[in-house]
Amino acid sequence: VRDCIQKTLTEWSSKIGQDLNQEILEVLECTVAQAIEKINPEERDELKVSAKLFVVGSNSSSIRDAVDLEVCLLLNLKSRAAYISISQEILQYGTSLSLEYLQPYWQELENLVQNKKIVAIGTSDLDKTLLEQLYLWAQVKPSSNQVNLASCCVMPPDLTAFAKQFDIQLLTHNDPKELLCEASFQEVLQESIQNTKAHEWIPLWLLRYSVIVKSRGIIKSKGYIMQARRNAS
Protein backbone atom coordinates (compact mmCIF):
# COMPACT_ATOMS: atom_id res chain seq x y z
CA VAL A 1 0.00 0.00 0.00
CA ARG A 2 2.77 2.41 0.95
CA ASP A 3 4.57 1.79 -2.33
CA CYS A 4 1.40 2.34 -4.35
CA ILE A 5 0.70 5.65 -2.62
CA GLN A 6 4.28 6.82 -2.99
CA LYS A 7 4.41 5.96 -6.70
CA THR A 8 1.11 7.75 -7.37
CA LEU A 9 2.08 10.87 -5.43
CA THR A 10 5.53 11.03 -7.01
CA GLU A 11 4.20 10.68 -10.56
CA TRP A 12 1.38 13.14 -9.92
CA SER A 13 3.69 15.76 -8.40
CA SER A 14 6.18 15.41 -11.27
CA LYS A 15 3.44 16.32 -13.74
CA ILE A 16 2.21 19.40 -11.89
CA GLY A 17 5.62 20.61 -10.77
CA GLN A 18 7.17 20.97 -7.34
CA ASP A 19 6.64 24.74 -7.05
CA LEU A 20 3.13 24.63 -5.59
CA ASN A 21 2.44 27.23 -2.92
CA GLN A 22 1.97 25.49 0.40
CA GLU A 23 -0.72 27.99 1.36
CA ILE A 24 -3.09 26.77 -1.36
CA LEU A 25 -2.69 23.06 -0.77
CA GLU A 26 -5.97 22.62 1.08
CA VAL A 27 -7.27 19.99 -1.34
CA LEU A 28 -5.07 17.61 -3.33
CA GLU A 29 -6.69 15.35 -5.93
CA CYS A 30 -3.79 13.05 -6.67
CA THR A 31 -4.73 10.79 -9.56
CA VAL A 32 -2.78 9.40 -12.48
CA ALA A 33 -5.36 9.11 -15.26
CA GLN A 34 -3.49 6.58 -17.38
CA ALA A 35 -3.24 4.20 -14.41
CA ILE A 36 -7.03 4.00 -13.99
CA GLU A 37 -8.80 1.47 -16.19
CA LYS A 38 -12.42 2.58 -16.30
CA ILE A 39 -15.07 -0.01 -16.93
CA ASN A 40 -16.58 -0.14 -20.40
CA PRO A 41 -20.41 -0.05 -20.02
CA GLU A 42 -20.69 -2.74 -22.69
CA GLU A 43 -18.62 -5.10 -20.55
CA ARG A 44 -20.33 -4.29 -17.27
CA ASP A 45 -22.46 -7.43 -17.02
CA GLU A 46 -19.38 -9.61 -17.49
CA LEU A 47 -17.52 -8.06 -14.58
CA LYS A 48 -17.73 -8.29 -10.81
CA VAL A 49 -16.44 -5.39 -8.73
CA SER A 50 -15.59 -5.95 -5.08
CA ALA A 51 -14.07 -3.61 -2.55
CA LYS A 52 -12.88 -3.65 1.03
CA LEU A 53 -13.03 -0.43 2.98
CA PHE A 54 -10.70 0.30 5.88
CA VAL A 55 -12.06 3.15 8.01
CA VAL A 56 -9.63 4.92 10.32
CA GLY A 57 -11.30 6.26 13.45
CA SER A 58 -14.97 7.01 14.00
CA ASN A 59 -16.28 8.40 10.74
CA SER A 60 -19.22 6.52 9.26
CA SER A 61 -19.64 9.08 6.46
CA SER A 62 -16.40 7.72 5.01
CA ILE A 63 -18.41 4.85 3.58
CA ARG A 64 -20.67 7.14 1.59
CA ASP A 65 -17.72 9.27 0.49
CA ALA A 66 -15.78 6.24 -0.71
CA VAL A 67 -18.62 4.89 -2.83
CA ASP A 68 -20.26 8.09 -4.08
CA LEU A 69 -17.24 10.30 -4.59
CA GLU A 70 -14.52 7.84 -5.45
CA VAL A 71 -15.48 4.34 -6.57
CA CYS A 72 -18.35 5.24 -8.88
CA LEU A 73 -16.44 8.08 -10.50
CA LEU A 74 -13.06 6.43 -10.92
CA LEU A 75 -14.43 3.08 -12.06
CA ASN A 76 -17.08 4.67 -14.30
CA LEU A 77 -19.92 2.78 -12.60
CA LYS A 78 -22.23 5.61 -11.52
CA SER A 79 -25.85 4.39 -11.54
CA ARG A 80 -24.82 0.89 -12.59
CA ALA A 81 -22.85 0.12 -9.45
CA ALA A 82 -25.31 -2.55 -8.39
CA TYR A 83 -22.70 -5.31 -8.44
CA ILE A 84 -20.29 -3.82 -5.95
CA SER A 85 -19.91 -5.65 -2.67
CA ILE A 86 -18.13 -3.87 0.13
CA SER A 87 -16.63 -5.54 3.16
CA GLN A 88 -16.01 -3.12 5.97
CA GLU A 89 -13.23 -3.39 8.51
CA ILE A 90 -13.12 -0.72 11.19
CA LEU A 91 -9.66 -0.13 12.55
CA GLN A 92 -9.83 0.41 16.29
CA TYR A 93 -6.81 0.14 18.50
CA GLY A 94 -7.16 -1.06 22.07
CA THR A 95 -10.96 -1.11 21.97
CA SER A 96 -13.40 -3.97 21.46
CA LEU A 97 -16.02 -3.56 18.79
CA SER A 98 -19.66 -3.53 19.81
CA LEU A 99 -22.99 -3.52 18.02
CA GLU A 100 -23.55 0.10 19.06
CA TYR A 101 -20.29 1.10 17.43
CA LEU A 102 -21.06 -0.81 14.23
CA GLN A 103 -24.61 0.46 13.78
CA PRO A 104 -23.94 3.86 12.16
CA TYR A 105 -21.48 2.26 9.73
CA TRP A 106 -23.92 -0.47 8.83
CA GLN A 107 -26.75 2.02 8.32
CA GLU A 108 -24.61 3.86 5.77
CA LEU A 109 -24.01 0.58 3.96
CA GLU A 110 -27.72 -0.28 4.06
CA ASN A 111 -28.59 3.07 2.51
CA LEU A 112 -26.22 2.34 -0.36
CA VAL A 113 -27.86 -1.05 -0.92
CA GLN A 114 -31.35 0.46 -0.80
CA ASN A 115 -30.28 3.13 -3.29
CA LYS A 116 -28.90 0.39 -5.55
CA LYS A 117 -25.36 1.71 -5.36
CA ILE A 118 -24.09 -1.66 -4.12
CA VAL A 119 -25.61 -5.11 -4.13
CA ALA A 120 -24.07 -6.91 -1.16
CA ILE A 121 -22.37 -5.91 2.08
CA GLY A 122 -20.24 -7.88 4.46
CA THR A 123 -18.13 -7.69 7.58
CA SER A 124 -14.59 -8.45 8.60
CA ASP A 125 -13.23 -10.07 11.76
CA LEU A 126 -16.52 -10.38 13.64
CA ASP A 127 -16.84 -13.30 16.02
CA LYS A 128 -20.01 -15.34 16.25
CA THR A 129 -21.56 -13.25 19.03
CA LEU A 130 -21.13 -9.89 17.31
CA LEU A 131 -22.05 -11.25 13.88
CA GLU A 132 -25.26 -12.68 15.32
CA GLN A 133 -26.11 -9.40 17.04
CA LEU A 134 -25.56 -7.48 13.81
CA TYR A 135 -27.55 -10.01 11.77
CA LEU A 136 -30.55 -9.88 14.06
CA TRP A 137 -30.53 -6.06 14.19
CA ALA A 138 -29.79 -5.25 10.55
CA GLN A 139 -32.40 -4.65 7.87
CA VAL A 140 -29.92 -5.63 5.15
CA LYS A 141 -28.19 -8.78 6.35
CA PRO A 142 -24.44 -9.34 5.95
CA SER A 143 -23.73 -11.71 3.08
CA SER A 144 -20.18 -12.52 4.15
CA ASN A 145 -17.72 -12.30 7.01
CA GLN A 146 -13.95 -12.33 6.61
CA VAL A 147 -11.75 -14.12 9.13
CA ASN A 148 -8.08 -13.24 9.53
CA LEU A 149 -5.78 -16.19 8.90
CA ALA A 150 -3.40 -14.83 11.53
CA SER A 151 -6.04 -15.23 14.25
CA CYS A 152 -7.00 -18.82 13.48
CA CYS A 153 -6.01 -21.62 11.15
CA VAL A 154 -9.41 -23.31 11.53
CA MET A 155 -12.75 -21.54 11.43
CA PRO A 156 -14.39 -21.41 14.89
CA PRO A 157 -17.13 -24.09 15.01
CA ASP A 158 -19.76 -21.73 16.45
CA LEU A 159 -19.08 -19.14 13.73
CA THR A 160 -19.19 -21.81 11.02
CA ALA A 161 -22.51 -23.20 12.29
CA PHE A 162 -24.11 -19.75 12.49
CA ALA A 163 -22.89 -18.76 9.03
CA LYS A 164 -24.21 -21.99 7.53
CA GLN A 165 -27.60 -21.57 9.20
CA PHE A 166 -28.10 -18.04 7.84
CA ASP A 167 -26.31 -18.45 4.51
CA ILE A 168 -23.40 -16.14 5.33
CA GLN A 169 -20.25 -16.82 3.32
CA LEU A 170 -17.10 -17.15 5.40
CA LEU A 171 -13.97 -15.86 3.70
CA THR A 172 -10.36 -15.54 4.81
CA HIS A 173 -7.91 -12.64 4.60
CA ASN A 174 -4.41 -11.81 5.78
CA ASP A 175 -4.60 -8.03 6.04
CA PRO A 176 -2.54 -6.57 8.89
CA LYS A 177 -4.30 -4.84 11.74
CA GLU A 178 -2.78 -1.53 10.71
CA LEU A 179 -2.75 -1.31 6.93
CA LEU A 180 -1.40 2.24 6.77
CA CYS A 181 -0.50 4.20 9.89
CA GLU A 182 -0.66 7.98 10.12
CA ALA A 183 3.10 8.37 10.49
CA SER A 184 3.82 6.21 7.44
CA PHE A 185 1.38 8.18 5.28
CA GLN A 186 2.87 11.49 6.38
CA GLU A 187 6.36 10.22 5.62
CA VAL A 188 5.32 9.21 2.10
CA LEU A 189 3.61 12.54 1.55
CA GLN A 190 6.67 14.46 2.68
CA GLU A 191 8.97 12.44 0.42
CA SER A 192 6.71 12.73 -2.62
CA ILE A 193 5.35 16.29 -2.60
CA GLN A 194 7.14 19.33 -1.29
CA ASN A 195 5.41 22.17 0.56
CA THR A 196 2.51 20.05 1.80
CA LYS A 197 3.04 20.35 5.57
CA ALA A 198 2.78 16.58 5.70
CA HIS A 199 2.41 16.47 9.50
CA GLU A 200 -1.01 18.14 9.15
CA TRP A 201 -2.49 15.44 6.91
CA ILE A 202 -4.41 12.52 8.46
CA PRO A 203 -5.69 9.49 6.49
CA LEU A 204 -9.46 9.00 6.77
CA TRP A 205 -10.06 5.83 4.82
CA LEU A 206 -8.45 3.42 2.41
CA LEU A 207 -10.34 1.32 -0.11
CA ARG A 208 -8.96 -1.66 -2.01
CA TYR A 209 -10.90 -2.70 -5.09
CA SER A 210 -10.69 -5.40 -7.74
CA VAL A 211 -12.49 -5.94 -11.04
CA ILE A 212 -12.92 -9.60 -11.96
CA VAL A 213 -14.02 -11.19 -15.24
CA LYS A 214 -16.76 -13.49 -13.95
CA SER A 215 -16.67 -16.10 -16.73
CA ARG A 216 -12.91 -16.59 -16.50
CA GLY A 217 -12.25 -15.84 -12.83
CA ILE A 218 -9.32 -13.53 -13.58
CA ILE A 219 -8.55 -10.10 -12.19
CA LYS A 220 -8.92 -7.42 -14.86
CA SER A 221 -7.72 -4.57 -12.68
CA LYS A 222 -7.15 -3.69 -9.04
CA GLY A 223 -5.97 -0.78 -6.99
CA TYR A 224 -6.30 1.44 -3.94
CA ILE A 225 -8.21 4.66 -3.34
CA MET A 226 -7.71 6.73 -0.21
CA GLN A 227 -8.75 10.03 1.32
CA ALA A 228 -6.93 12.18 3.86
CA ARG A 229 -7.85 15.40 5.63
CA ARG A 230 -5.61 18.33 6.43
CA ASN A 231 -5.86 19.62 9.99
CA ALA A 232 -4.36 23.05 9.51
CA SER A 233 -3.17 24.81 12.63
Coordinates of C-alpha atoms in Angstrom, one line a residue:
V1 CA 0.0 0.0 0.0
R2 CA 2.8 2.4 1.0
D3 CA 4.6 1.8 -2.3
C4 CA 1.4 2.3 -4.3
I5 CA 0.7 5.6 -2.6
Q6 CA 4.3 6.8 -3.0
K7 CA 4.4 6.0 -6.7
T8 CA 1.1 7.8 -7.4
L9 CA 2.1 10.9 -5.4
T10 CA 5.5 11.0 -7.0
E11 CA 4.2 10.7 -10.6
W12 CA 1.4 13.1 -9.9
S13 CA 3.7 15.8 -8.4
S14 CA 6.2 15.4 -11.3
K15 CA 3.4 16.3 -13.7
I16 CA 2.2 19.4 -11.9
G17 CA 5.6 20.6 -10.8
Q18 CA 7.2 21.0 -7.3
D19 CA 6.6 24.7 -7.0
L20 CA 3.1 24.6 -5.6
N21 CA 2.4 27.2 -2.9
Q22 CA 2.0 25.5 0.4
E23 CA -0.7 28.0 1.4
I24 CA -3.1 26.8 -1.4
L25 CA -2.7 23.1 -0.8
E26 CA -6.0 22.6 1.1
V27 CA -7.3 20.0 -1.3
L28 CA -5.1 17.6 -3.3
E29 CA -6.7 15.3 -5.9
C30 CA -3.8 13.1 -6.7
T31 CA -4.7 10.8 -9.6
V32 CA -2.8 9.4 -12.5
A33 CA -5.4 9.1 -15.3
Q34 CA -3.5 6.6 -17.4
A35 CA -3.2 4.2 -14.4
I36 CA -7.0 4.0 -14.0
E37 CA -8.8 1.5 -16.2
K38 CA -12.4 2.6 -16.3
I39 CA -15.1 0.0 -16.9
N40 CA -16.6 -0.1 -20.4
P41 CA -20.4 0.0 -20.0
E42 CA -20.7 -2.7 -22.7
E43 CA -18.6 -5.1 -20.5
R44 CA -20.3 -4.3 -17.3
D45 CA -22.5 -7.4 -17.0
E46 CA -19.4 -9.6 -17.5
L47 CA -17.5 -8.1 -14.6
K48 CA -17.7 -8.3 -10.8
V49 CA -16.4 -5.4 -8.7
S50 CA -15.6 -6.0 -5.1
A51 CA -14.1 -3.6 -2.5
K52 CA -12.9 -3.7 1.0
L53 CA -13.0 -0.4 3.0
F54 CA -10.7 0.3 5.9
V55 CA -12.1 3.1 8.0
V56 CA -9.6 4.9 10.3
G57 CA -11.3 6.3 13.4
S58 CA -15.0 7.0 14.0
N59 CA -16.3 8.4 10.7
S60 CA -19.2 6.5 9.3
S61 CA -19.6 9.1 6.5
S62 CA -16.4 7.7 5.0
I63 CA -18.4 4.8 3.6
R64 CA -20.7 7.1 1.6
D65 CA -17.7 9.3 0.5
A66 CA -15.8 6.2 -0.7
V67 CA -18.6 4.9 -2.8
D68 CA -20.3 8.1 -4.1
L69 CA -17.2 10.3 -4.6
E70 CA -14.5 7.8 -5.4
V71 CA -15.5 4.3 -6.6
C72 CA -18.4 5.2 -8.9
L73 CA -16.4 8.1 -10.5
L74 CA -13.1 6.4 -10.9
L75 CA -14.4 3.1 -12.1
N76 CA -17.1 4.7 -14.3
L77 CA -19.9 2.8 -12.6
K78 CA -22.2 5.6 -11.5
S79 CA -25.8 4.4 -11.5
R80 CA -24.8 0.9 -12.6
A81 CA -22.9 0.1 -9.4
A82 CA -25.3 -2.6 -8.4
Y83 CA -22.7 -5.3 -8.4
I84 CA -20.3 -3.8 -5.9
S85 CA -19.9 -5.7 -2.7
I86 CA -18.1 -3.9 0.1
S87 CA -16.6 -5.5 3.2
Q88 CA -16.0 -3.1 6.0
E89 CA -13.2 -3.4 8.5
I90 CA -13.1 -0.7 11.2
L91 CA -9.7 -0.1 12.6
Q92 CA -9.8 0.4 16.3
Y93 CA -6.8 0.1 18.5
G94 CA -7.2 -1.1 22.1
T95 CA -11.0 -1.1 22.0
S96 CA -13.4 -4.0 21.5
L97 CA -16.0 -3.6 18.8
S98 CA -19.7 -3.5 19.8
L99 CA -23.0 -3.5 18.0
E100 CA -23.6 0.1 19.1
Y101 CA -20.3 1.1 17.4
L102 CA -21.1 -0.8 14.2
Q103 CA -24.6 0.5 13.8
P104 CA -23.9 3.9 12.2
Y105 CA -21.5 2.3 9.7
W106 CA -23.9 -0.5 8.8
Q107 CA -26.8 2.0 8.3
E108 CA -24.6 3.9 5.8
L109 CA -24.0 0.6 4.0
E110 CA -27.7 -0.3 4.1
N111 CA -28.6 3.1 2.5
L112 CA -26.2 2.3 -0.4
V113 CA -27.9 -1.0 -0.9
Q114 CA -31.4 0.5 -0.8
N115 CA -30.3 3.1 -3.3
K116 CA -28.9 0.4 -5.6
K117 CA -25.4 1.7 -5.4
I118 CA -24.1 -1.7 -4.1
V119 CA -25.6 -5.1 -4.1
A120 CA -24.1 -6.9 -1.2
I121 CA -22.4 -5.9 2.1
G122 CA -20.2 -7.9 4.5
T123 CA -18.1 -7.7 7.6
S124 CA -14.6 -8.4 8.6
D125 CA -13.2 -10.1 11.8
L126 CA -16.5 -10.4 13.6
D127 CA -16.8 -13.3 16.0
K128 CA -20.0 -15.3 16.2
T129 CA -21.6 -13.2 19.0
L130 CA -21.1 -9.9 17.3
L131 CA -22.0 -11.2 13.9
E132 CA -25.3 -12.7 15.3
Q133 CA -26.1 -9.4 17.0
L134 CA -25.6 -7.5 13.8
Y135 CA -27.5 -10.0 11.8
L136 CA -30.6 -9.9 14.1
W137 CA -30.5 -6.1 14.2
A138 CA -29.8 -5.3 10.5
Q139 CA -32.4 -4.7 7.9
V140 CA -29.9 -5.6 5.2
K141 CA -28.2 -8.8 6.4
P142 CA -24.4 -9.3 6.0
S143 CA -23.7 -11.7 3.1
S144 CA -20.2 -12.5 4.1
N145 CA -17.7 -12.3 7.0
Q146 CA -14.0 -12.3 6.6
V147 CA -11.7 -14.1 9.1
N148 CA -8.1 -13.2 9.5
L149 CA -5.8 -16.2 8.9
A150 CA -3.4 -14.8 11.5
S151 CA -6.0 -15.2 14.3
C152 CA -7.0 -18.8 13.5
C153 CA -6.0 -21.6 11.2
V154 CA -9.4 -23.3 11.5
M155 CA -12.8 -21.5 11.4
P156 CA -14.4 -21.4 14.9
P157 CA -17.1 -24.1 15.0
D158 CA -19.8 -21.7 16.5
L159 CA -19.1 -19.1 13.7
T160 CA -19.2 -21.8 11.0
A161 CA -22.5 -23.2 12.3
F162 CA -24.1 -19.7 12.5
A163 CA -22.9 -18.8 9.0
K164 CA -24.2 -22.0 7.5
Q165 CA -27.6 -21.6 9.2
F166 CA -28.1 -18.0 7.8
D167 CA -26.3 -18.4 4.5
I168 CA -23.4 -16.1 5.3
Q169 CA -20.3 -16.8 3.3
L170 CA -17.1 -17.2 5.4
L171 CA -14.0 -15.9 3.7
T172 CA -10.4 -15.5 4.8
H173 CA -7.9 -12.6 4.6
N174 CA -4.4 -11.8 5.8
D175 CA -4.6 -8.0 6.0
P176 CA -2.5 -6.6 8.9
K177 CA -4.3 -4.8 11.7
E178 CA -2.8 -1.5 10.7
L179 CA -2.7 -1.3 6.9
L180 CA -1.4 2.2 6.8
C181 CA -0.5 4.2 9.9
E182 CA -0.7 8.0 10.1
A183 CA 3.1 8.4 10.5
S184 CA 3.8 6.2 7.4
F185 CA 1.4 8.2 5.3
Q186 CA 2.9 11.5 6.4
E187 CA 6.4 10.2 5.6
V188 CA 5.3 9.2 2.1
L189 CA 3.6 12.5 1.6
Q190 CA 6.7 14.5 2.7
E191 CA 9.0 12.4 0.4
S192 CA 6.7 12.7 -2.6
I193 CA 5.4 16.3 -2.6
Q194 CA 7.1 19.3 -1.3
N195 CA 5.4 22.2 0.6
T196 CA 2.5 20.1 1.8
K197 CA 3.0 20.3 5.6
A198 CA 2.8 16.6 5.7
H199 CA 2.4 16.5 9.5
E200 CA -1.0 18.1 9.1
W201 CA -2.5 15.4 6.9
I202 CA -4.4 12.5 8.5
P203 CA -5.7 9.5 6.5
L204 CA -9.5 9.0 6.8
W205 CA -10.1 5.8 4.8
L206 CA -8.5 3.4 2.4
L207 CA -10.3 1.3 -0.1
R208 CA -9.0 -1.7 -2.0
Y209 CA -10.9 -2.7 -5.1
S210 CA -10.7 -5.4 -7.7
V211 CA -12.5 -5.9 -11.0
I212 CA -12.9 -9.6 -12.0
V213 CA -14.0 -11.2 -15.2
K214 CA -16.8 -13.5 -14.0
S215 CA -16.7 -16.1 -16.7
R216 CA -12.9 -16.6 -16.5
G217 CA -12.2 -15.8 -12.8
I218 CA -9.3 -13.5 -13.6
I219 CA -8.5 -10.1 -12.2
K220 CA -8.9 -7.4 -14.9
S221 CA -7.7 -4.6 -12.7
K222 CA -7.2 -3.7 -9.0
G223 CA -6.0 -0.8 -7.0
Y224 CA -6.3 1.4 -3.9
I225 CA -8.2 4.7 -3.3
M226 CA -7.7 6.7 -0.2
Q227 CA -8.8 10.0 1.3
A228 CA -6.9 12.2 3.9
R229 CA -7.9 15.4 5.6
R230 CA -5.6 18.3 6.4
N231 CA -5.9 19.6 10.0
A232 CA -4.4 23.0 9.5
S233 CA -3.2 24.8 12.6

